[in-house]
Amino acid sequence: MASASAKDSDIPSTSSACDFQFAHRVSFKEDAVLIPGPGADTVEKSNKRHSGSTLKPSLKESNVANRNGRNTARSEEEDPWVPQYTLCLDGGGIRGMSTLLILRRLMDVIKEVEQTINPAAASSTTPYMFPGRQRRDAEPITKSAASSPTAQSSIHTIENSAFLPCHYFDYIAGTSTGGLIAIMLSRLRMTVDECLEEYTILGNEVFGRPRAKRVFIPRSLKLDSLEARTGRLERMLRTIVESKGSKESVDKIDHFASRPDSCRTIVVTVRKSSSSSVPYLLRTYNHPTAGEEFDPLERNPGDPLDCSVWEAARATSAAPTYFKAVRIKGQKFLDGGLVSNNPTWLVMNEVCQMHGSRDSIDLCLSIGTGCAPVRSKNGISLTRVLMPYKVGTPRQSQEQVGLEIEDGRYERCKYERFDIGSVWDVGSTKSEWKLWRSDSTMDSIRNATSTYLNRQDIKKSLEEVAQMLVRQRRLRAKTSRWETFVFGVNYRCEANLCPTPQKLWKNRDELVAHMQRSHNQESPGPDNIDAIEEMLERCKTRQWSYDKIAIDIA
């Protein structure tokens, strides 16, 4: 074997010059992508729906460096990984059910598009095989319960489990219950139907129990006390995370931080100190600082906070009137909904800071939970009680983004918001969380969301968003980076006397380029393609499965 003729570190991290698709077996042809790309006709005045807010400080173009080290110039033949696709989810307690129902409809439309275009895609991992999934509870459904909503949801899960939001979006972000959903969809790589199941179980376990009889018992032992609710919430969050992880996993599930080359997760929380309460972004990735010049829009840059997945979920959902605050590394965190119940504006600034330009975002999809009624307790407005924390509302964030798009600050970005609005009366004295006790409330949310999704304008908007997402996924699936994005695959050279035997290569193109540089490997061709594929399979060091977060296959 020859020694290395060039530094291995010189090999690019994206698709290399020897861009071959021998491992795909079924590859996509250029003429098979029949969906039109986003252009001036798709980003039109339909995006300019919002008004009536004073503009906050805008992102300084001169102060934004590309934090990922990539060239952000756009062209007709650009790298399909340059344009970013973001999903932002509002908070809203039980009303988060509406968010999931809207997302489920979107994934249904995506599946229809994926299977209508030639060649049809069997899953969102295509052209790679989709691994099997396992339900948390494997008990069979009885005949009498076969027609129940739970049973029907299970059937829907089996039919649609192969299409995951984390394969269509680069960033999934949320606040409060939207943060919980973002963690399940992105960090835990769950389907929407799995989220619906876990979300319902969580609500019923935390709030669905009957009230204790009116007898004297210590406050800490009451079923509906702050301490009891917090304990039940923490146990449920741990259960959800553990059901998706494995003690033997390479991608340690007890850490919120994850690989930056997969779908990234952002949850909004509030860091509370004796003197102030400020928005704080919990990220699964590193956010490099802007440099010497201070950027007022930058939120806690640096390495991701060293915390577990369940701690991140607790931090974004620690509403003061419902749950105790959570302490992580000596810092106190509260519900992110206190500062930004709609995280869209914060997230758009974050993505632009990470990728160096406002033109880096092609699609920003924002999903609301409907408008909550003004609540009061003992004649005192809860809005007034929370005023020391409150600096942003869903409406303000929505209008802020709309105004900045109108102003031309996001020229390439298609901004779409789905929100059922205030269309049902849930009462003025009940908590958004405690309404889980009421079956009628759940039915109202389902009915209101169904009515909203059956509107022709909403159907058209969902179709447009699905077309964009499918088109971009298919373009990305042609690159070797796709395997890493959906499966977390790394490669390690198996050659004897390798100068870098412990180095992990991000994708198969990088490994083959290394083999050609360092070990005189012949270029892939008809005579050696099977041998090279067998070598690549042996050199894999890790791969995610989707019933357990990750497995070590070395």
Coordinates of C-alpha atoms in Angstrom, one line a residue:
M1 CA 0.0 0.0 0.0
A2 CA 1.3 3.4 -0.9
S3 CA 1.6 6.2 1.7
A4 CA -0.7 9.1 1.6
S5 CA 0.1 11.5 -1.3
A6 CA -2.1 14.3 0.2
K7 CA -3.4 15.2 3.6
D8 CA -6.6 13.4 4.4
S9 CA -8.0 16.5 6.0
D10 CA -7.9 18.2 2.6
I11 CA -10.8 16.0 1.5
P12 CA -14.0 18.0 1.5
S13 CA -16.8 17.0 3.9
T14 CA -19.5 17.1 1.3
S15 CA -19.8 15.1 -1.9
S16 CA -16.4 14.6 -3.4
A17 CA -15.3 14.8 -7.0
C18 CA -15.8 11.1 -7.5
D19 CA -19.5 11.5 -7.0
F20 CA -20.8 8.0 -7.8
Q21 CA -24.0 6.4 -6.7
F22 CA -23.0 2.7 -6.7
A23 CA -24.5 2.0 -3.3
H24 CA -27.9 3.3 -4.2
R25 CA -28.8 0.6 -6.8
V26 CA -31.9 2.7 -7.5
S27 CA -30.7 6.2 -8.3
F28 CA -32.7 9.3 -9.2
K29 CA -32.5 10.7 -12.7
E30 CA -32.5 14.4 -13.2
D31 CA -35.6 14.2 -15.4
A32 CA -37.4 12.2 -12.7
V33 CA -37.7 15.3 -10.5
L34 CA -40.9 16.8 -11.9
I35 CA -41.6 19.3 -9.1
P36 CA -40.9 22.9 -10.0
G37 CA -38.5 24.7 -7.7
P38 CA -39.4 27.8 -5.7
G39 CA -39.2 31.0 -7.6
A40 CA -40.7 34.5 -7.8
D41 CA -44.1 33.0 -8.5
T42 CA -44.2 31.0 -5.3
V43 CA -42.9 33.7 -3.0
E44 CA -45.5 36.3 -3.8
K45 CA -47.9 38.6 -1.9
S46 CA -49.6 35.5 -0.4
N47 CA -46.7 35.5 2.0
K48 CA -47.3 39.1 3.0
R49 CA -50.2 38.6 5.3
H50 CA -49.1 40.3 8.5
S51 CA -49.0 43.9 9.6
G52 CA -49.2 46.2 12.6
S53 CA -45.9 45.7 14.6
T54 CA -42.9 47.9 15.2
L55 CA -39.8 46.3 13.6
K56 CA -37.2 44.9 16.0
P57 CA -33.5 45.3 15.3
S58 CA -32.8 43.5 12.0
L59 CA -30.0 41.1 11.3
K60 CA -26.8 42.9 10.4
E61 CA -25.5 41.5 7.1
S62 CA -22.0 42.8 7.8
N63 CA -22.0 41.0 11.2
V64 CA -23.1 37.6 10.0
A65 CA -20.4 35.1 9.1
N66 CA -21.0 31.7 7.8
R67 CA -20.7 29.5 10.9
N68 CA -20.6 26.3 9.0
G69 CA -17.6 27.2 6.8
R70 CA -19.5 26.8 3.5
N71 CA -19.8 29.1 0.5
T72 CA -23.3 30.6 0.7
A73 CA -23.4 31.9 -2.9
R74 CA -26.6 30.8 -4.7
S75 CA -26.8 29.5 -8.2
E76 CA -29.0 27.4 -10.4
E77 CA -26.8 24.4 -9.8
E78 CA -26.1 25.0 -6.1
D79 CA -25.4 22.4 -3.5
P80 CA -28.8 21.2 -2.4
W81 CA -27.7 21.3 1.2
V82 CA -27.1 25.1 1.2
P83 CA -30.8 26.2 1.3
Q84 CA -32.2 25.6 4.7
Y85 CA -35.7 24.4 5.6
T86 CA -37.1 25.2 9.0
L87 CA -40.1 24.1 11.1
C88 CA -41.2 26.3 14.0
L89 CA -43.9 25.2 16.5
D90 CA -45.8 27.4 19.0
G91 CA -46.5 26.5 22.6
G92 CA -50.0 26.0 23.8
G93 CA -50.5 23.2 26.3
I94 CA -53.2 20.8 25.2
R95 CA -53.7 22.9 22.0
G96 CA -50.4 21.4 20.8
M97 CA -52.6 18.5 19.6
S98 CA -53.7 20.8 16.8
T99 CA -50.1 21.3 15.8
L100 CA -49.6 17.5 15.5
L101 CA -52.8 17.0 13.5
I102 CA -51.7 19.7 11.0
L103 CA -48.3 18.1 10.7
R104 CA -49.9 14.7 10.2
R105 CA -51.9 16.1 7.3
L106 CA -48.7 17.6 5.8
M107 CA -46.9 14.3 6.0
D108 CA -49.9 12.6 4.4
V109 CA -49.6 15.0 1.5
I110 CA -45.8 14.5 1.3
K111 CA -46.4 10.8 1.1
E112 CA -48.8 11.2 -1.8
V113 CA -46.3 13.4 -3.7
E114 CA -43.4 11.0 -3.0
Q115 CA -45.4 8.1 -4.3
T116 CA -46.9 9.9 -7.3
I117 CA -43.6 11.0 -8.8
N118 CA -41.6 8.5 -10.9
P119 CA -39.7 6.8 -9.4
A120 CA -42.0 6.4 -6.4
A121 CA -40.3 6.6 -2.9
A122 CA -41.2 3.9 -0.4
S123 CA -39.9 6.1 2.5
S124 CA -38.2 9.3 3.3
T125 CA -34.9 7.5 3.4
T126 CA -35.1 6.5 -0.2
P127 CA -33.0 5.3 -2.0
Y128 CA -31.9 3.5 1.1
M129 CA -34.0 0.9 2.9
F130 CA -36.1 2.1 5.8
P131 CA -35.5 0.1 9.0
G132 CA -38.4 -1.4 10.9
R133 CA -40.1 0.3 13.8
Q134 CA -41.4 -1.1 17.1
R135 CA -44.3 0.2 19.2
R136 CA -43.6 0.9 22.8
D137 CA -46.5 -1.4 23.8
A138 CA -46.9 -4.5 21.7
E139 CA -50.2 -5.6 23.2
P140 CA -52.8 -6.6 20.5
I141 CA -55.9 -4.4 20.1
T142 CA -59.1 -6.2 21.0
K143 CA -61.9 -6.5 18.5
S144 CA -64.2 -4.3 20.6
A145 CA -61.6 -1.5 20.5
A146 CA -60.6 -1.9 16.9
S147 CA -62.7 1.1 15.8
S148 CA -61.5 3.4 18.6
P149 CA -59.5 6.6 17.8
T150 CA -56.4 4.9 19.3
A151 CA -56.7 1.9 17.1
Q152 CA -57.3 4.0 14.0
S153 CA -54.2 6.1 14.9
S154 CA -52.2 2.8 15.2
I155 CA -53.3 1.8 11.7
H156 CA -52.4 5.2 10.4
T157 CA -49.0 4.9 12.1
I158 CA -48.2 1.6 10.3
E159 CA -49.2 3.0 6.9
N160 CA -47.2 6.3 7.3
S161 CA -44.3 5.5 9.6
A162 CA -41.8 5.5 6.8
F163 CA -42.0 9.3 6.2
L164 CA -40.4 11.4 9.0
P165 CA -40.3 15.2 9.3
C166 CA -36.6 15.1 10.4
H167 CA -35.7 14.0 6.8
Y168 CA -37.3 17.1 5.3
F169 CA -36.2 19.9 7.6
D170 CA -32.8 21.1 8.6
Y171 CA -34.0 22.8 11.8
I172 CA -37.1 21.9 13.9
A173 CA -37.7 24.3 16.7
G174 CA -40.4 24.9 19.3
T175 CA -41.5 26.6 22.5
S176 CA -43.1 24.9 25.5
T177 CA -45.3 22.1 24.2
G178 CA -44.0 23.0 20.8
G179 CA -40.5 22.4 22.2
L180 CA -41.6 18.9 23.4
I181 CA -42.9 18.1 19.9
A182 CA -39.7 19.5 18.3
I183 CA -37.6 17.2 20.5
M184 CA -39.6 14.1 19.7
L185 CA -39.7 14.9 15.9
S186 CA -36.0 15.9 15.6
R187 CA -33.8 14.7 18.4
L188 CA -35.7 11.4 18.8
R189 CA -36.5 11.1 15.1
M190 CA -40.1 10.1 15.7
T191 CA -43.0 10.0 13.3
V192 CA -45.9 12.4 13.8
D193 CA -48.1 9.5 14.7
E194 CA -45.7 8.4 17.4
C195 CA -45.7 11.9 18.7
L196 CA -49.5 12.0 18.8
E197 CA -49.5 8.8 20.8
E198 CA -46.8 9.9 23.3
Y199 CA -48.3 13.4 23.6
T200 CA -51.7 12.0 24.5
I201 CA -50.2 9.5 27.0
L202 CA -48.1 12.3 28.6
G203 CA -51.2 14.6 29.0
N204 CA -53.3 11.9 30.5
E205 CA -50.6 10.7 32.9
V206 CA -49.7 14.2 34.1
F207 CA -53.2 15.8 34.3
G208 CA -55.8 13.1 33.5
R209 CA -56.0 11.6 36.9
P210 CA -59.1 12.3 39.1
R211 CA -58.9 14.9 41.8
A212 CA -58.2 13.8 45.3
K213 CA -61.1 13.9 47.7
R214 CA -61.4 16.9 49.9
V215 CA -59.6 15.5 53.0
F216 CA -56.5 17.0 54.6
I217 CA -53.3 15.6 53.1
P218 CA -49.8 17.3 52.9
R219 CA -49.5 19.6 49.8
S220 CA -46.6 17.6 48.5
L221 CA -48.7 14.4 48.4
K222 CA -51.7 15.9 46.6
L223 CA -52.2 14.4 43.1
D224 CA -52.7 17.9 41.6
S225 CA -49.9 19.7 43.5
L226 CA -47.1 21.5 41.8
E227 CA -44.6 18.9 43.1
A228 CA -46.8 15.9 42.0
R229 CA -47.4 17.3 38.5
T230 CA -43.7 18.0 38.1
G231 CA -42.8 14.5 39.2
R232 CA -45.3 12.9 36.8
L233 CA -44.1 15.1 33.9
E234 CA -40.4 14.2 34.6
R235 CA -41.2 10.5 34.8
M236 CA -43.1 10.6 31.5
L237 CA -40.4 12.5 29.7
R238 CA -37.8 10.0 30.9
T239 CA -40.0 7.1 29.7
I240 CA -40.4 8.6 26.2
V241 CA -36.7 9.2 25.9
E242 CA -35.7 5.7 27.2
S243 CA -38.2 4.1 24.9
K244 CA -36.3 5.6 21.9
G245 CA -32.8 5.0 23.2
S246 CA -30.4 2.2 24.2
K247 CA -27.8 1.9 26.8
E248 CA -25.5 0.5 24.2
S249 CA -26.1 3.3 21.7
V250 CA -23.2 5.2 20.3
D251 CA -25.3 8.4 20.0
K252 CA -25.7 8.7 23.8
I253 CA -29.4 9.4 24.3
D254 CA -28.8 10.9 27.7
H255 CA -27.2 13.9 25.9
F256 CA -29.4 16.6 24.2
A257 CA -26.5 17.5 22.0
S258 CA -26.4 15.5 18.7
R259 CA -24.6 15.3 15.4
P260 CA -24.6 18.7 13.6
D261 CA -25.0 16.9 10.2
S262 CA -28.4 15.6 11.1
C263 CA -31.7 17.5 11.6
R264 CA -31.0 20.1 14.3
T265 CA -33.2 20.8 17.3
I266 CA -33.8 24.1 19.0
V267 CA -36.1 24.7 22.0
V268 CA -36.8 28.1 23.5
T269 CA -36.6 28.5 27.3
V270 CA -36.0 31.3 29.8
R271 CA -32.9 31.5 31.9
K272 CA -33.9 33.1 35.2
S273 CA -31.5 35.0 37.4
S274 CA -32.0 37.3 40.4
S275 CA -31.9 40.3 38.2
S276 CA -33.4 39.3 34.8
S277 CA -35.1 36.7 32.7
V278 CA -33.8 36.3 29.2
P279 CA -34.6 34.1 26.2
Y280 CA -32.2 31.1 26.0
L281 CA -31.9 28.7 23.1
L282 CA -31.2 25.1 23.9
R283 CA -29.5 23.6 20.8
T284 CA -28.2 20.2 19.7
Y285 CA -25.3 21.8 18.0
N286 CA -22.5 24.4 18.5
H287 CA -23.2 28.1 17.6
P288 CA -19.9 29.8 16.9
T289 CA -19.8 33.5 18.0
A290 CA -20.0 36.2 15.4
G291 CA -16.5 37.5 16.2
E292 CA -15.3 40.7 17.8
E293 CA -18.4 42.8 16.9
F294 CA -21.3 42.2 19.3
D295 CA -24.5 40.9 17.7
P296 CA -27.5 41.9 19.8
L297 CA -29.7 39.2 18.1
E298 CA -27.3 36.4 19.1
R299 CA -28.6 34.2 21.9
N300 CA -26.2 32.4 24.1
P301 CA -23.6 31.3 21.4
G302 CA -21.1 28.6 22.0
D303 CA -21.2 24.9 22.7
P304 CA -24.6 23.4 23.4
L305 CA -25.5 23.2 27.1
D306 CA -24.5 19.9 28.6
C307 CA -27.9 18.5 29.6
S308 CA -30.0 15.4 28.9
V309 CA -32.9 15.2 26.5
W310 CA -35.5 15.1 29.2
E311 CA -33.9 18.1 31.0
A312 CA -34.2 20.1 27.8
A313 CA -37.8 19.1 27.5
R314 CA -38.4 20.1 31.1
A315 CA -36.7 23.5 30.6
T316 CA -38.9 24.6 27.7
S317 CA -42.1 23.5 29.4
A318 CA -41.6 24.6 33.0
A319 CA -44.6 27.0 33.1
P320 CA -44.5 28.7 36.6
T321 CA -48.1 28.2 37.4
Y322 CA -48.1 24.5 36.4
F323 CA -44.6 23.0 37.0
K324 CA -41.5 23.7 39.1
A325 CA -38.6 25.4 37.4
V326 CA -35.7 23.1 36.5
R327 CA -32.1 23.6 37.4
I328 CA -29.4 22.6 34.9
K329 CA -25.7 23.1 35.7
G330 CA -26.6 25.6 38.4
Q331 CA -28.9 27.6 36.1
K332 CA -32.6 28.0 36.6
F333 CA -34.9 27.6 33.5
L334 CA -38.6 28.4 32.9
D335 CA -41.1 27.8 30.2
G336 CA -40.0 29.4 26.9
G337 CA -43.6 30.6 26.2
L338 CA -43.0 33.3 28.7
V339 CA -40.7 35.1 26.3
S340 CA -41.6 33.8 22.8
N341 CA -44.5 31.4 22.5
N342 CA -44.1 31.6 18.7
P343 CA -40.3 31.0 18.2
T344 CA -40.3 31.8 14.5
W345 CA -38.5 35.2 14.6
L346 CA -35.8 33.9 17.0
V347 CA -35.3 30.8 14.9
M348 CA -35.0 32.7 11.6
N349 CA -32.4 34.9 13.1
E350 CA -30.6 31.9 14.5
V351 CA -30.5 30.1 11.1
C352 CA -29.3 33.2 9.3
Q353 CA -26.5 33.6 11.9
M354 CA -25.4 30.0 11.4
H355 CA -25.4 30.1 7.6
G356 CA -24.2 33.6 6.9
S357 CA -27.1 35.2 5.0
R358 CA -30.8 35.9 5.0
D359 CA -30.9 34.1 1.7
S360 CA -30.0 30.9 3.4
I361 CA -33.6 30.1 4.2
D362 CA -35.8 28.8 1.4
L363 CA -38.7 27.7 3.5
C364 CA -39.9 28.7 7.0
L365 CA -43.0 26.7 8.1
S366 CA -44.6 28.0 11.3
I367 CA -47.5 26.1 13.0
G368 CA -49.7 27.7 15.7
T369 CA -52.0 26.2 18.3
G370 CA -54.9 28.5 18.0
C371 CA -55.6 31.6 20.2
A372 CA -55.9 30.9 23.9
P373 CA -58.7 32.8 25.8
V374 CA -57.7 35.3 28.4
R375 CA -57.7 33.5 31.7
S376 CA -58.1 34.9 35.2
K377 CA -58.0 33.6 38.7
N378 CA -59.6 35.3 41.7
G379 CA -60.2 38.4 39.5
I380 CA -56.5 38.8 38.6
S381 CA -55.4 38.4 35.0
L382 CA -52.8 35.7 34.6
T383 CA -51.3 37.8 31.8
R384 CA -50.6 40.5 34.4
V385 CA -49.1 38.0 36.8
L386 CA -46.7 36.8 34.1
M387 CA -45.9 40.3 32.8
P388 CA -42.4 40.5 34.4
Y389 CA -41.4 37.6 32.1
K390 CA -43.4 38.4 29.0
V391 CA -41.5 40.1 26.1
G392 CA -43.1 38.4 23.0
T393 CA -46.4 36.8 21.9
P394 CA -47.4 34.6 19.0
R395 CA -49.0 37.5 17.2
Q396 CA -46.0 39.8 17.6
S397 CA -43.6 37.2 16.3
Q398 CA -45.9 36.4 13.4
E399 CA -46.2 40.0 12.5
Q400 CA -42.5 40.6 12.9
V401 CA -41.6 37.8 10.4
G402 CA -44.3 39.0 8.0
L403 CA -43.1 42.6 8.0
E404 CA -39.5 41.5 7.5
I405 CA -40.5 39.4 4.5
E406 CA -42.6 42.3 3.1
D407 CA -39.6 44.5 3.6
G408 CA -37.5 42.2 1.3
R409 CA -35.2 41.1 4.1
Y410 CA -35.8 37.4 3.2
E411 CA -36.0 37.5 -0.5
R412 CA -35.7 33.8 -1.2
C413 CA -37.7 32.6 1.8
K414 CA -41.2 31.2 1.4
Y415 CA -42.9 31.8 4.7
E416 CA -46.1 29.8 5.5
R417 CA -48.0 29.7 8.7
F418 CA -50.8 27.3 9.6
D419 CA -53.0 28.1 12.7
I420 CA -56.6 27.2 13.4
G421 CA -57.2 30.4 15.3
S422 CA -59.6 30.9 18.2
V423 CA -62.5 28.7 17.0
W424 CA -63.7 26.9 20.2
D425 CA -64.6 27.9 23.7
V426 CA -62.5 26.1 26.3
G427 CA -63.7 28.2 29.2
S428 CA -62.0 31.1 31.0
T429 CA -61.0 29.5 34.3
K430 CA -59.3 26.3 33.2
S431 CA -55.6 25.8 32.6
E432 CA -54.5 24.9 29.1
W433 CA -52.7 21.9 30.5
K434 CA -55.5 20.7 32.9
L435 CA -58.0 20.7 30.0
W436 CA -56.6 17.3 29.2
R437 CA -59.1 16.1 31.8
S438 CA -61.9 17.0 29.4
D439 CA -62.8 14.7 26.5
S440 CA -65.0 17.4 25.0
T441 CA -61.9 19.7 24.7
M442 CA -60.0 17.1 22.8
D443 CA -63.0 16.5 20.5
S444 CA -63.3 20.3 20.0
I445 CA -59.6 20.6 19.0
R446 CA -59.9 17.6 16.6
N447 CA -63.1 19.0 15.0
A448 CA -61.7 22.6 14.7
T449 CA -58.5 21.3 13.1
S450 CA -60.3 19.0 10.7
T451 CA -62.6 21.9 9.6
Y452 CA -59.5 24.1 9.1
L453 CA -57.6 21.5 7.1
N454 CA -60.6 21.0 4.8
R455 CA -60.5 24.6 3.6
Q456 CA -59.5 24.8 -0.1
D457 CA -56.9 27.5 0.5
I458 CA -55.2 25.4 3.3
K459 CA -55.2 22.3 1.1
K460 CA -53.5 24.3 -1.7
S461 CA -50.9 25.7 0.8
L462 CA -50.1 22.3 2.2
E463 CA -49.6 20.9 -1.4
E464 CA -47.2 23.8 -2.2
V465 CA -45.2 23.2 1.0
A466 CA -45.1 19.4 0.4
Q467 CA -43.9 19.9 -3.2
M468 CA -41.0 22.1 -2.0
L469 CA -40.0 19.6 0.7
V470 CA -40.1 16.6 -1.6
R471 CA -38.2 18.3 -4.4
Q472 CA -35.4 19.2 -2.0
R473 CA -35.3 15.8 -0.3
R474 CA -34.9 14.1 -3.7
L475 CA -32.1 16.5 -4.7
R476 CA -30.2 15.8 -1.5
A477 CA -30.8 12.0 -1.8
K478 CA -28.5 12.0 -4.8
T479 CA -25.5 13.0 -2.7
S480 CA -23.4 10.8 -0.4
R481 CA -24.2 13.1 2.4
W482 CA -27.8 11.9 2.4
E483 CA -26.8 8.5 4.0
T484 CA -25.2 10.4 6.9
F485 CA -28.1 12.8 7.3
V486 CA -30.7 10.0 7.7
F487 CA -28.7 7.2 9.3
G488 CA -25.8 8.9 11.0
V489 CA -23.3 6.6 9.2
N490 CA -19.6 7.0 9.6
Y491 CA -16.8 5.0 8.0
R492 CA -13.4 3.9 9.2
C493 CA -10.6 2.6 6.9
E494 CA -9.9 -1.1 7.3
A495 CA -6.7 -1.2 5.2
N496 CA -3.4 -2.4 6.8
L497 CA -0.8 0.2 7.6
C498 CA -3.4 3.0 7.1
P499 CA -1.8 6.3 8.2
T500 CA -5.2 7.4 9.8
P501 CA -6.7 4.1 11.1
Q502 CA -8.9 5.8 13.7
K503 CA -10.2 8.6 11.6
L504 CA -13.9 8.6 11.0
W505 CA -15.0 9.5 7.5
K506 CA -18.4 11.3 7.2
N507 CA -19.6 9.4 4.1
R508 CA -18.7 6.8 1.6
D509 CA -17.4 9.2 -1.0
E510 CA -14.9 10.5 1.5
L511 CA -13.7 7.0 2.4
V512 CA -13.3 6.0 -1.3
A513 CA -11.4 9.2 -2.0
H514 CA -9.1 8.3 1.0
M515 CA -8.6 4.8 -0.3
Q516 CA -7.6 6.2 -3.8
R517 CA -5.3 8.7 -2.3
S518 CA -3.6 6.5 0.4
H519 CA -4.0 2.9 -0.7
N520 CA -4.1 3.0 -4.6
Q521 CA -7.7 1.9 -4.7
E522 CA -9.0 1.7 -8.2
S523 CA -11.9 3.9 -9.3
P524 CA -15.3 2.3 -9.0
G525 CA -16.4 0.5 -12.1
P526 CA -18.4 -2.5 -13.4
D527 CA -15.6 -4.9 -12.5
N528 CA -15.1 -3.9 -8.9
I529 CA -18.3 -2.3 -7.8
D530 CA -19.5 -5.3 -5.8
A531 CA -16.2 -5.6 -4.0
I532 CA -16.2 -1.9 -3.1
E533 CA -19.7 -2.2 -1.7
E534 CA -18.7 -5.1 0.5
M535 CA -15.7 -3.1 1.7
L536 CA -17.9 -0.1 2.5
E537 CA -20.3 -2.3 4.5
R538 CA -17.4 -3.6 6.6
C539 CA -16.1 -0.1 7.2
K540 CA -19.3 1.3 8.6
T541 CA -18.9 2.1 12.3
R542 CA -22.3 3.4 13.3
Q543 CA -25.8 3.6 12.0
W544 CA -29.0 4.8 13.5
S545 CA -32.0 2.6 13.6
Y546 CA -35.4 4.1 14.1
D547 CA -36.8 1.9 16.9
K548 CA -33.7 2.5 19.0
I549 CA -31.9 5.8 18.5
A550 CA -28.5 4.3 17.5
I551 CA -26.6 1.1 17.4
D552 CA -22.9 0.4 17.2
I553 CA -22.3 -2.0 14.3
A554 CA -18.5 -1.9 14.5

